[in-house]
XYZ file of C-alpha atoms in Angstrom:
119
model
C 16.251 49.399 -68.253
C 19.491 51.439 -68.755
C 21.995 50.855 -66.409
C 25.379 52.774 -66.409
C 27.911 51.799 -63.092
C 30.836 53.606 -62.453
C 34.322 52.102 -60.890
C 37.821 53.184 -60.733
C 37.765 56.395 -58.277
C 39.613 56.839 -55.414
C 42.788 59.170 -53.846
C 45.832 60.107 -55.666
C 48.484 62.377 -55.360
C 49.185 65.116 -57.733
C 50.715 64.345 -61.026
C 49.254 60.841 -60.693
C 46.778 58.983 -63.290
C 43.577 57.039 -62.821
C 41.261 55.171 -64.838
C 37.579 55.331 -64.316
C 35.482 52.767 -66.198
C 31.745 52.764 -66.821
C 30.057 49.552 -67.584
C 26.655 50.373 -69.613
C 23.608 47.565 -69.962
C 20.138 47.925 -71.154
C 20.814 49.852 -74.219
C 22.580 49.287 -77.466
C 26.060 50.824 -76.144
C 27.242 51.081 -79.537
C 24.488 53.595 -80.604
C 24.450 56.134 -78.575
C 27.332 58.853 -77.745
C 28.588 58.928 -74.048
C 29.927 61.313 -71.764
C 31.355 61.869 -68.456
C 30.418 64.630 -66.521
C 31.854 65.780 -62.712
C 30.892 67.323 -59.873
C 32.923 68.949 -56.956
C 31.554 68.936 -53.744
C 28.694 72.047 -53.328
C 28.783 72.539 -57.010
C 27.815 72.336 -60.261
C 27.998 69.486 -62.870
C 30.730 70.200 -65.195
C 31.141 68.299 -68.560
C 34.414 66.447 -68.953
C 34.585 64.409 -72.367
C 32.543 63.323 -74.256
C 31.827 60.756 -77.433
C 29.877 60.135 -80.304
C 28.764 56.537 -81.213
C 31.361 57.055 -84.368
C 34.294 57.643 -81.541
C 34.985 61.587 -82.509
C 35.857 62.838 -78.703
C 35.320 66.667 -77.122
C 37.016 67.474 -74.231
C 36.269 70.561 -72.219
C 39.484 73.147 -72.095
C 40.362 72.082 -68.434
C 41.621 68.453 -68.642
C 42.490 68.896 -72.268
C 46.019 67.241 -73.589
C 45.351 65.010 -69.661
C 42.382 63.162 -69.913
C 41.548 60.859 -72.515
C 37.805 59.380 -73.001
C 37.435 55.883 -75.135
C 34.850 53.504 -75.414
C 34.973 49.467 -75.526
C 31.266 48.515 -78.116
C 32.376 44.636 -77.258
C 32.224 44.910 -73.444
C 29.730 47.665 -73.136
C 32.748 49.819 -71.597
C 33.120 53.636 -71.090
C 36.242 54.533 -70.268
C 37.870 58.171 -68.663
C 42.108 57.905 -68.538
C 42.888 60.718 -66.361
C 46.858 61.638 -66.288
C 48.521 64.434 -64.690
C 45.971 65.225 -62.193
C 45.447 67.846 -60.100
C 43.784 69.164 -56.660
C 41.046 70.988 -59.152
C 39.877 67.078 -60.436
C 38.771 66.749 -57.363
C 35.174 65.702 -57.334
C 32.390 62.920 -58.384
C 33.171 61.847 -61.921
C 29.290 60.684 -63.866
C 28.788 58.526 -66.898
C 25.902 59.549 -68.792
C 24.490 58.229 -72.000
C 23.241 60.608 -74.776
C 19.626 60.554 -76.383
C 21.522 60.737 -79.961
C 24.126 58.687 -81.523
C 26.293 61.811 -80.843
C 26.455 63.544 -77.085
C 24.016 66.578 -76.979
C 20.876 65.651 -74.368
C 21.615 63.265 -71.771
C 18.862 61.049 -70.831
C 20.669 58.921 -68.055
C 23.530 58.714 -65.732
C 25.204 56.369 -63.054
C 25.512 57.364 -59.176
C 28.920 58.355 -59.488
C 32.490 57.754 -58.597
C 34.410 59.987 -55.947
C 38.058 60.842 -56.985
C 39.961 63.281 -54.835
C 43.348 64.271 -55.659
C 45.655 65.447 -52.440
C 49.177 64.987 -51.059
């Protein structure tokens, strides 16, 4: 049974960092590309970074040169380094775990971690 548990959110100020972690069971981690996704409150899911089970990273054009995604295969670790934030980062931040060895369908996610960004 895939499992995927995110940690790490909480309140920061602007310009601040935070690192969200995922920790993924069930599945061979290694295999499979991973992604996090967000959501601000009342709307839709947006896709943040992704990566492939080879490591090669997309980012979407919003938190790119801020956010860096990486991936631990020994610990079963998803990782999202999020620097420079802003009030826009607001929302709940998703792992999900790709069908594919690279990120394309996404066949399971976590419950989410709430990060809000405000003076």
């Amino acid at each position: 049974q895939v499992q995927l548990v995110e940690s790490g959110g909480g309140s920061v100020q602007p310009g601040g960092s935070l690192r969200l972690s995922c920790a993924a069971s069930g599945f061979m981690f290694s295999a499979y590309g991973m992604a996090w996704y967000r959501q601000p409150f009342a709307k839709g899911r947006e896709l943040v970074a992704s990566i492939s089970a080879g490591g090669v990273t997309n980012y979407a054009n919003s938190v790119k040169g801020r956010f860096a995604i990486s991936r631990d295969n020994r610990n079963n670790t998803l990782y999202l380094e999020m620097n420079s934030v802003k009030p826009d980062d607001t929302a709940v931040y998703l792992c999900a775990k790709s069908q594919f060895s690279v990120p394309g369908v996404f066949d399971s996610w976590g419950r989410g971690t709430q990060v809000t960004i405000s003076s």
